[in-house]
Short mmCIF file of C-alpha atoms and ligand atoms in Angstrom, two decimals:
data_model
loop_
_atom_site.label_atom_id
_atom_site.label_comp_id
_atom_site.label_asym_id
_atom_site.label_seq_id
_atom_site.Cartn_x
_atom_site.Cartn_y
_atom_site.Cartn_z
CA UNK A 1 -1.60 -23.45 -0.39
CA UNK A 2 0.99 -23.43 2.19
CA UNK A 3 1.94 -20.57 4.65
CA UNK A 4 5.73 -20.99 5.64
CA UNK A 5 7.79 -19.12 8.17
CA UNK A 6 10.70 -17.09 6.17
CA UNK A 7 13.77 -19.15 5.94
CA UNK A 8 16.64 -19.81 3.11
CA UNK A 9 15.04 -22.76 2.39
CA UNK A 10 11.15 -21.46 2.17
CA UNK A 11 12.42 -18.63 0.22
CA UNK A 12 14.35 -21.01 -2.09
CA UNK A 13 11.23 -23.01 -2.57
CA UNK A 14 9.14 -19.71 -2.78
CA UNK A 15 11.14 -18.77 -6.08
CA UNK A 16 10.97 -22.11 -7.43
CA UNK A 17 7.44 -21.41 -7.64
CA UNK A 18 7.68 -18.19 -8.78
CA UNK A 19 10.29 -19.12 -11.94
CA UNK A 20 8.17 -22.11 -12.76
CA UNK A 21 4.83 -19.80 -13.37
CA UNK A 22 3.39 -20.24 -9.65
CA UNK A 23 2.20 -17.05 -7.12
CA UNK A 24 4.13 -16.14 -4.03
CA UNK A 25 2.82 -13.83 -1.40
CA UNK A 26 5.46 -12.40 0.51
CA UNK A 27 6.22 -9.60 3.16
CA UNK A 28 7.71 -6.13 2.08
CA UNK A 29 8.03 -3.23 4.56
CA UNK A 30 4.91 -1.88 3.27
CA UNK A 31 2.42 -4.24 3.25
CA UNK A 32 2.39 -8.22 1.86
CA UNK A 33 2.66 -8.57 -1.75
CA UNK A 34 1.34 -10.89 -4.50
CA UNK A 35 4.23 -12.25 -6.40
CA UNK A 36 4.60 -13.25 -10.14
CA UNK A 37 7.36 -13.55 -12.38
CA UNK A 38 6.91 -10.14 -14.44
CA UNK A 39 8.55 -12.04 -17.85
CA UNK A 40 5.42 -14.36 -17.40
CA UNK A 41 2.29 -13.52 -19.40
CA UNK A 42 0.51 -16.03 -18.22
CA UNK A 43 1.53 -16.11 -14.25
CA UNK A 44 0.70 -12.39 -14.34
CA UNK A 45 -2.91 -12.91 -15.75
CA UNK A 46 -3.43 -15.04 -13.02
CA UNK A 47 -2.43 -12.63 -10.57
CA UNK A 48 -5.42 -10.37 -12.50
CA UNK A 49 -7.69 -13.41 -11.82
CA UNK A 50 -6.79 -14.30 -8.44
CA UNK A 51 -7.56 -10.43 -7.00
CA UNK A 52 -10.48 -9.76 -9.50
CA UNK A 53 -8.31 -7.05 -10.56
CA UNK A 54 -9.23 -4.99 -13.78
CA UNK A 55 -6.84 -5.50 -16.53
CA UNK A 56 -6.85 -1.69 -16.63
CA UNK A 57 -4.87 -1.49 -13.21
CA UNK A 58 -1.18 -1.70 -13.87
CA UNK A 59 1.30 -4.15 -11.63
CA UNK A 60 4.26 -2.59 -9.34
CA UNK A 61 7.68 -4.64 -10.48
CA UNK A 62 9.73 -5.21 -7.60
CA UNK A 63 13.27 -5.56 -7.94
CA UNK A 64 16.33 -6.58 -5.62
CA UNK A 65 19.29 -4.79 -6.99
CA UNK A 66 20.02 -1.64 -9.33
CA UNK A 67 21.35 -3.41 -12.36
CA UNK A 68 17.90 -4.75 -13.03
CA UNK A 69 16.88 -1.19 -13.83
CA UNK A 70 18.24 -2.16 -17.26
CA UNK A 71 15.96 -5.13 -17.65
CA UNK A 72 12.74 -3.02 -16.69
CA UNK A 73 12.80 0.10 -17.60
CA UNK A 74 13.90 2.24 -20.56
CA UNK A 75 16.14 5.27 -18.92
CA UNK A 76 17.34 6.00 -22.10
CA UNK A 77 14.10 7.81 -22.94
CA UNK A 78 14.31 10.51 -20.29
CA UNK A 79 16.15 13.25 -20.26
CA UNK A 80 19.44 14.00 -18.26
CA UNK A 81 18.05 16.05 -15.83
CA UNK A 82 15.36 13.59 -15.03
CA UNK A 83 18.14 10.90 -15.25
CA UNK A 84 19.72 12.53 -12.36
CA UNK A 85 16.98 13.05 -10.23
CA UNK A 86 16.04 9.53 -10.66
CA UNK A 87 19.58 8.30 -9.56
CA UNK A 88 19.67 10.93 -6.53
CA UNK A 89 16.08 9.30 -5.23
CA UNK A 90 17.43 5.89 -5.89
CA UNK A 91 20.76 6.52 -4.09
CA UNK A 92 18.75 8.26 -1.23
CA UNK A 93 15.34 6.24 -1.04
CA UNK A 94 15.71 2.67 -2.52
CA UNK A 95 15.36 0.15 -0.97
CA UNK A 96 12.35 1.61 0.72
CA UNK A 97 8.64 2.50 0.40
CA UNK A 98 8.84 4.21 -2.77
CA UNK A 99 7.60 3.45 -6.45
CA UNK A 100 8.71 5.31 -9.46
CA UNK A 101 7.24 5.73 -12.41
CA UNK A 102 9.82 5.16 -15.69
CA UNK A 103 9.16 4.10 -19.10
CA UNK A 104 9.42 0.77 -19.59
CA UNK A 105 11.58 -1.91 -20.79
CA UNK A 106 10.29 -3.93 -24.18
CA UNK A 107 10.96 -7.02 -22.00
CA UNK A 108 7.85 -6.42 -19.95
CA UNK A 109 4.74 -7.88 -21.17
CA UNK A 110 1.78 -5.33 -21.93
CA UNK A 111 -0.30 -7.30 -19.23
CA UNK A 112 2.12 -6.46 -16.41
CA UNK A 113 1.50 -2.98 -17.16
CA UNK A 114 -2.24 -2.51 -18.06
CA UNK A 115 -0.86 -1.67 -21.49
CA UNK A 116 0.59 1.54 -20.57
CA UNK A 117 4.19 2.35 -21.57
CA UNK A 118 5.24 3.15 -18.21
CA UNK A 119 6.05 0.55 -15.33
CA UNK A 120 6.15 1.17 -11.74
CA UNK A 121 9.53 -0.05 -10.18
CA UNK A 122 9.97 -0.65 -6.62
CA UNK A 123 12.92 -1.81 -4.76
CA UNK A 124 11.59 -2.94 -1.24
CA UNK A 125 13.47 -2.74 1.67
CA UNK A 126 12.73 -6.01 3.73
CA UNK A 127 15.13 -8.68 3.60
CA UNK A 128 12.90 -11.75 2.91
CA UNK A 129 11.43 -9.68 -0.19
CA UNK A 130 15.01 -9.02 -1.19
CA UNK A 131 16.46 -12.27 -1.40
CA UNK A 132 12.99 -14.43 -2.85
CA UNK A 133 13.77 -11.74 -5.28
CA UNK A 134 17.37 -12.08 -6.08
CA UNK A 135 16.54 -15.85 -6.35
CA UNK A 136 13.75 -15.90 -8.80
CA UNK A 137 14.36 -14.31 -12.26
CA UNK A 138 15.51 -10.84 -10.35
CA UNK A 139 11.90 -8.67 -11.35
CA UNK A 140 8.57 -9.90 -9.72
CA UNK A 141 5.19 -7.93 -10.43
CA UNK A 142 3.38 -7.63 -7.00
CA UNK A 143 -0.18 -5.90 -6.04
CA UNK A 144 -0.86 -5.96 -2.63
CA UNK A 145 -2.12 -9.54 -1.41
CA UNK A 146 -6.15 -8.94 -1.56
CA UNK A 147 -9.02 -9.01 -3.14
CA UNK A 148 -9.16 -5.98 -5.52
CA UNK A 149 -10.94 -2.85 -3.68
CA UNK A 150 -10.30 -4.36 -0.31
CA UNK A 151 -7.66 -3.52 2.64
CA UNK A 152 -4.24 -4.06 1.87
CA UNK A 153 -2.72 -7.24 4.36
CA UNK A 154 -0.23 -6.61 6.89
CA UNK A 155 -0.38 -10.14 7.64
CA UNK A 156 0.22 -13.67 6.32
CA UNK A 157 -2.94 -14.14 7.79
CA UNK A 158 -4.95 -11.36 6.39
CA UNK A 159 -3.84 -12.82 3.18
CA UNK A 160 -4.41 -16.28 3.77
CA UNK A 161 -7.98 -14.81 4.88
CA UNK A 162 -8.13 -12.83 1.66
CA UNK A 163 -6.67 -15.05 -1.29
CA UNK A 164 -6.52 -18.10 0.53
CA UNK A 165 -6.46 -21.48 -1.42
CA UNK A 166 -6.51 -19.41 -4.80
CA UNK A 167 -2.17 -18.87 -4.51
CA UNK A 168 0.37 -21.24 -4.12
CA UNK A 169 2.31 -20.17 -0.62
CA UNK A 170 2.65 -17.35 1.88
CA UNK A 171 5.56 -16.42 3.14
CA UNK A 172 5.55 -15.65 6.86
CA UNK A 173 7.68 -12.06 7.88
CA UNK A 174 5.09 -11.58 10.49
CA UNK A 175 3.51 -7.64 10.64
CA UNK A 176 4.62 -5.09 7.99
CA UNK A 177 6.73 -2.55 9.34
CA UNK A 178 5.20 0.37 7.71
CA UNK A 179 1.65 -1.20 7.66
CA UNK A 180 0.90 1.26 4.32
CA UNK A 181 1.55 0.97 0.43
CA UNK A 182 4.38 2.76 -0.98
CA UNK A 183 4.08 6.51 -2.44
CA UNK A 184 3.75 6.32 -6.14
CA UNK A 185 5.82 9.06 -8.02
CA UNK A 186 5.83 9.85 -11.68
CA UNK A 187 8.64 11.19 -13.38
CA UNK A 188 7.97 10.64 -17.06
CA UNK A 189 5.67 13.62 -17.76
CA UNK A 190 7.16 17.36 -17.54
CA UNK A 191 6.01 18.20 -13.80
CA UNK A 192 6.95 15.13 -11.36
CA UNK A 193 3.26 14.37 -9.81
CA UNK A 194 2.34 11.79 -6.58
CA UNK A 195 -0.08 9.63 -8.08
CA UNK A 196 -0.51 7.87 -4.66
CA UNK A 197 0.39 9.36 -1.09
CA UNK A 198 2.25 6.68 0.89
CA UNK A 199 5.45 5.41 3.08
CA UNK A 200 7.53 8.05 1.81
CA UNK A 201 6.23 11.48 2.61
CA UNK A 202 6.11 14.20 -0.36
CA UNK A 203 8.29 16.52 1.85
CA UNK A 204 11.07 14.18 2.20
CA UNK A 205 10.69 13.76 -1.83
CA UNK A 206 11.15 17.74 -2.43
CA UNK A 207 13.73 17.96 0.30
CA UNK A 208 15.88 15.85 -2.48
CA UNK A 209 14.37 17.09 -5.45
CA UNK A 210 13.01 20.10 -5.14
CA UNK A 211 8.96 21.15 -5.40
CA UNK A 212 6.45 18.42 -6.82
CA UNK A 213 3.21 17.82 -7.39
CA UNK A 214 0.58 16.36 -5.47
CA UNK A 215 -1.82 14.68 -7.99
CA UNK A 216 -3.51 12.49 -6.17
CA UNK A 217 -6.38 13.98 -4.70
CA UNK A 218 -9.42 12.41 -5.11
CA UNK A 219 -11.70 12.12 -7.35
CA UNK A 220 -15.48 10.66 -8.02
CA UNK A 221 -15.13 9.57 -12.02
CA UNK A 222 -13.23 6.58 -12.70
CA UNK A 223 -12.09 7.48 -16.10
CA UNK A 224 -9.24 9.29 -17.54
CA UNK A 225 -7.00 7.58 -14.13
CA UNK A 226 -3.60 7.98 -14.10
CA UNK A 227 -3.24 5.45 -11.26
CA UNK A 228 -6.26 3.35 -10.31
CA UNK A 229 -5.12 3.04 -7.25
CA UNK A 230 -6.84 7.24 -7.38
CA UNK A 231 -10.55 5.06 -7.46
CA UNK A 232 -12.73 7.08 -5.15
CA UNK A 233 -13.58 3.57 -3.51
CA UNK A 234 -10.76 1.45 -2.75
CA UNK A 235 -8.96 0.45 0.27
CA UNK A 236 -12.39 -0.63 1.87
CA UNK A 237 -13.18 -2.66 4.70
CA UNK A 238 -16.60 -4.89 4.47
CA UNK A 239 -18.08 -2.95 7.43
CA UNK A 240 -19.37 0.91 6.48
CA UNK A 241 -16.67 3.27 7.39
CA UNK A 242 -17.07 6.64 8.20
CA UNK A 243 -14.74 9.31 8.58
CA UNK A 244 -14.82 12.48 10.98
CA UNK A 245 -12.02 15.03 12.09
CA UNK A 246 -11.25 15.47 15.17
CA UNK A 247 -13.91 18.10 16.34
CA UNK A 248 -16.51 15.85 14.37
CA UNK A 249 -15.34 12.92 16.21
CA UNK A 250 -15.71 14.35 19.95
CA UNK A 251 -18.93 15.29 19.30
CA UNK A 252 -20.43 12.47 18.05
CA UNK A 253 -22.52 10.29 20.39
CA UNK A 254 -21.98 6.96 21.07
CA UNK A 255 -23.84 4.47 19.24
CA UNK A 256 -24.37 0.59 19.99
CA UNK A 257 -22.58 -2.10 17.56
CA UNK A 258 -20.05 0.31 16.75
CA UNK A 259 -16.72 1.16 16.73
CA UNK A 260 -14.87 3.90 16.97
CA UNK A 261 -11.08 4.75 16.10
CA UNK A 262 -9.26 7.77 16.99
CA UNK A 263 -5.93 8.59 16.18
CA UNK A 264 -4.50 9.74 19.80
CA UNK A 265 -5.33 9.68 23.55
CA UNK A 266 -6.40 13.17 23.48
CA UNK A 267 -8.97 12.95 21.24
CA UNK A 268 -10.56 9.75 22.64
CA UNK A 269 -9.98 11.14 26.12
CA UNK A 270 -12.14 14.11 25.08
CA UNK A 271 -14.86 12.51 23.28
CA UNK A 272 -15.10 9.71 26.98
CA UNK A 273 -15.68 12.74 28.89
CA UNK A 274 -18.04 14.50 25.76
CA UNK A 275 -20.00 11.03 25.52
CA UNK A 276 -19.88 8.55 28.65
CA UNK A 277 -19.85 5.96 26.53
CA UNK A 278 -21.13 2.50 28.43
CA UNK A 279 -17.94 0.38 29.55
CA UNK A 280 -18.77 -2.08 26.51
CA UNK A 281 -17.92 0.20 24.02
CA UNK A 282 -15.32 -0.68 21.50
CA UNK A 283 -12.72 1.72 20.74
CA UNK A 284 -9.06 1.93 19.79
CA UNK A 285 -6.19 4.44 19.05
CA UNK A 286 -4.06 4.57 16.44
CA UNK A 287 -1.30 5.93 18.36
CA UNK A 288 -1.59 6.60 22.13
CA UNK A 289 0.92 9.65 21.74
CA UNK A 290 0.05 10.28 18.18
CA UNK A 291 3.28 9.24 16.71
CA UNK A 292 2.65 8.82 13.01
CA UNK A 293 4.85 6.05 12.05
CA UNK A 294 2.84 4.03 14.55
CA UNK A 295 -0.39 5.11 13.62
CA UNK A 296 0.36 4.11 9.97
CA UNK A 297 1.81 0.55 11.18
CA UNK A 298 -1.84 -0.25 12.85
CA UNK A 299 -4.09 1.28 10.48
CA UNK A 300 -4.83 -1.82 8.15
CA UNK A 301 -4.34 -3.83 11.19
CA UNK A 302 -7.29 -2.41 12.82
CA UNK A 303 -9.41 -1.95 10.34
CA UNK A 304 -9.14 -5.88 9.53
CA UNK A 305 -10.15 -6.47 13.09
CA UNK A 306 -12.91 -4.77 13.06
CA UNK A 307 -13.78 -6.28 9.58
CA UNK A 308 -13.76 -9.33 12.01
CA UNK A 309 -15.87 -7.96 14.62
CA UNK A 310 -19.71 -7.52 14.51
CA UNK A 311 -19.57 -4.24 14.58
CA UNK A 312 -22.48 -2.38 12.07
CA UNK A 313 -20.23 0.69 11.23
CA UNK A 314 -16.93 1.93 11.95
CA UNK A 315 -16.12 6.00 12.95
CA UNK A 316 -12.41 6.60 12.51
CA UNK A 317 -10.90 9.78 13.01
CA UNK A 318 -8.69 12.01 10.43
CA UNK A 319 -4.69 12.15 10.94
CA UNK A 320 -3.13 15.66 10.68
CA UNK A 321 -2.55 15.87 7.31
CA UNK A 322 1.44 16.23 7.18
CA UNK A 323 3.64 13.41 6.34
CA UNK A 324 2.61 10.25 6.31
CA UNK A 325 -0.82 11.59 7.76
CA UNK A 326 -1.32 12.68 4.11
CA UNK A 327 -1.24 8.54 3.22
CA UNK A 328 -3.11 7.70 5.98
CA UNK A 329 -5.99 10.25 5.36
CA UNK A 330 -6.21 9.07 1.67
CA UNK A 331 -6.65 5.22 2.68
CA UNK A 332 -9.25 6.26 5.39
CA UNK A 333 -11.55 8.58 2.76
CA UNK A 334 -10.99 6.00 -0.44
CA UNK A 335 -12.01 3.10 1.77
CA UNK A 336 -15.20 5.67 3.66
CA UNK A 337 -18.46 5.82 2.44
CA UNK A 338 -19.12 9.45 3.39
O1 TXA B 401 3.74 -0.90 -1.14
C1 TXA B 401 3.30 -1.25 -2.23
O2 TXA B 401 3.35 -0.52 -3.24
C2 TXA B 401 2.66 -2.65 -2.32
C3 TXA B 401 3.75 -3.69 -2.03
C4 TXA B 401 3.27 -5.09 -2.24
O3 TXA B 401 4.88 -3.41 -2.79
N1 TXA B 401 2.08 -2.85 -3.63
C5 TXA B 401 0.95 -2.22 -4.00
O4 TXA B 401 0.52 -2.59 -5.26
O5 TXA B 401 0.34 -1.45 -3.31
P1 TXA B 401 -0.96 -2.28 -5.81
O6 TXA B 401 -1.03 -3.03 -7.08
O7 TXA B 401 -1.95 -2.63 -4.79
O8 TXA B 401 -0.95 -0.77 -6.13
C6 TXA B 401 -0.16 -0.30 -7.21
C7 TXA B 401 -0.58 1.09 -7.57
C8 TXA B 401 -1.92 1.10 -8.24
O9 TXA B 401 -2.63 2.24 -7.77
C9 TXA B 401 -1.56 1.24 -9.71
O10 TXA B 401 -2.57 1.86 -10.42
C10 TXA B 401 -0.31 2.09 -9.64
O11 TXA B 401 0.37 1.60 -8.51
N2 TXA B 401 0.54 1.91 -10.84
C11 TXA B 401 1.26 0.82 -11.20
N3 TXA B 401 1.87 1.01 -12.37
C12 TXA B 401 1.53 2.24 -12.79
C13 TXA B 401 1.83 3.01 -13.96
N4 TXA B 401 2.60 2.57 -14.93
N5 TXA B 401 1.30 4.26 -14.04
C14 TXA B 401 0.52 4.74 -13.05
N6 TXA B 401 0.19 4.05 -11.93
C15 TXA B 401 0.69 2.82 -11.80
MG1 MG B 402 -3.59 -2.64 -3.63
#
């Protein structure tokens, strides 16, 4: 395995690898992906193989232009209305941190899609992803670059830690932008539904659209799943996370060996004076002034760190729950064991 800084040539040579069967991981503004060529059976069971996903968990196809709409999905099955709403999302929100749910094309193989007759198509908006793309057979399947279950990377690194020798190169964009997986969105049934909360916020969905659904709340039974990615457990760091809102959070004490995470100044400000922690304790803020987009960039970031440290638990602290709060809160209770 190789890790290479993006380039024209590295990307050249990435989708070499890609058309000839091969795995890629590469950045996206969301977090890194795990590449395949989604006309390839067989490169996309490795992907399966190389995350320990189940085969039940369907594959997000990324593509680099509109015109390639044609090639993986079936529009011609939806209704005008629906038609219209998908081209005013894709005029307004691809590229970008968005996945839509659309029948799909015959062209796809059943593995790339867990068998359903739906595919989720993505259109990232980061360059590198764009162009490895546009330079490989135009569609490339892509899960997030680690082990099933576990945090998402936001790093060549915390994929080369993840997947390691198992793919054949990393690309190197250096830290996700948005540090969190893009909102899945289903438009095939009669009511449009969020099967996943993520980088684009369900209010800037309806402001286009009008009012949707929020189906992704969780839940503790892993069968009849619309999106796995709705597991009660997923997202998970190794070490035991908690979570606690922000009252819960100030009043808990300080124990040794762990860590704590709040989401602002405030709230760690508060729980110092609450607590008197010793000088060695180790804590960290999302966002010093709470600004979401920030707090969502370091989330994943932090939570590998602490993976890293010694640390015996982890106490992390809720986001208000508007925006991309919403997509932060789900990551932080999927990957909790409270
Ligand atoms: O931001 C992202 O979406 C990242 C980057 C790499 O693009 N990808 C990502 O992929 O998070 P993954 O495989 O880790 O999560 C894909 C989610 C899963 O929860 C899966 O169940 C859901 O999308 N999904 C995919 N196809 C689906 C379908 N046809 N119907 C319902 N859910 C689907
Ligand atoms: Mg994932």
């Amino acid at each position: 395995m190789k890790i290479l800084p993006v380039s024209s040539e590295s990307l050249k040579e990435g989708a070499e690898i890609l058309k000839n069967g091969g795995l890629v991981a590469f950045p996206t503004e969301t977090v890194y992906g795990l590449g395949a060529d989604v006309f390839n059976a067989q490169a996309l069971a490795k992907v399966f193989e190389v995350k320990g996903r189940p085969h039940f968990d369907p594959l997000i196809i990324h593509i680099a232009a509109i015109e390639t709409l044609d090639k993986t999905a079936n529009l011609s099955i939806l209704n005008k209305e629906t038609r219209e709403k998908l081209f005013v999302l894709a005029e307004n929100l691809w590229p970008g941190p968005l996945s839509i749910i659309l029948p799909k094309s015959e062209k796809i193989p059943g593995i790339a899609t867990a068998g359903l007759q739906t595919a989720a198509i993505r259109f990232p908006d980061n360059e590198a992803a764009l162009k490895l793309i546009s330079l490989s057979t135009g569609a490339v399947a892509a899960p997030s670059a680690n082990p099933f279950g576990g945090l998402s990377p936001t790093r060549a690194e915390h994929v080369k830690n993840g997947l390691g020798e198992k793919i054949e190169m990393i690309l190197d964009g250096g830290p996700s932008r948005i540090g969190l997986e893009s909102t899945v969105f289903d438009i095939t049934g009669d009511v449009f539904k969020i099967l996943r909360p993520g980088g684009t916020p369900k209010e800037v969905i309806e402001r286009l659209i009008g009012p949707i659904i929020d189906g992704s709340s969780i839940t503790d039974t892993s069968s009849a799943l619309v999106s796995p990615g709705q597991l009660k457990s997923h997202y998970a760091p190794r070490t035991p996370l908690y979570v606690l809102n922000r009252e819960e959070i100030i009043n808990k004490p300080y124990e040794q060996n762990s860590t704590f995470l709040f989401f602002d100044d405030s709230a760690k400000d508060e729980w110092f004076n609450a607590q008197n922690p010793p000088q060695t304790a180790i804590v960290k803020v999302l966002s010093k002034n709470g600004n979401i987009l920030q707090a969502a960039s370091r989330l994943f970031e932090i939570l590998h760190e602490f993976d890293n440290s010694q640390a015996s638990n982890i106490y992390a602290q809720l986001a208000p729950n508007e925006g991309l709060g919403e997509a932060i809160n789900d990551r932080l209770k999927r990957g909790a064991i409270n």
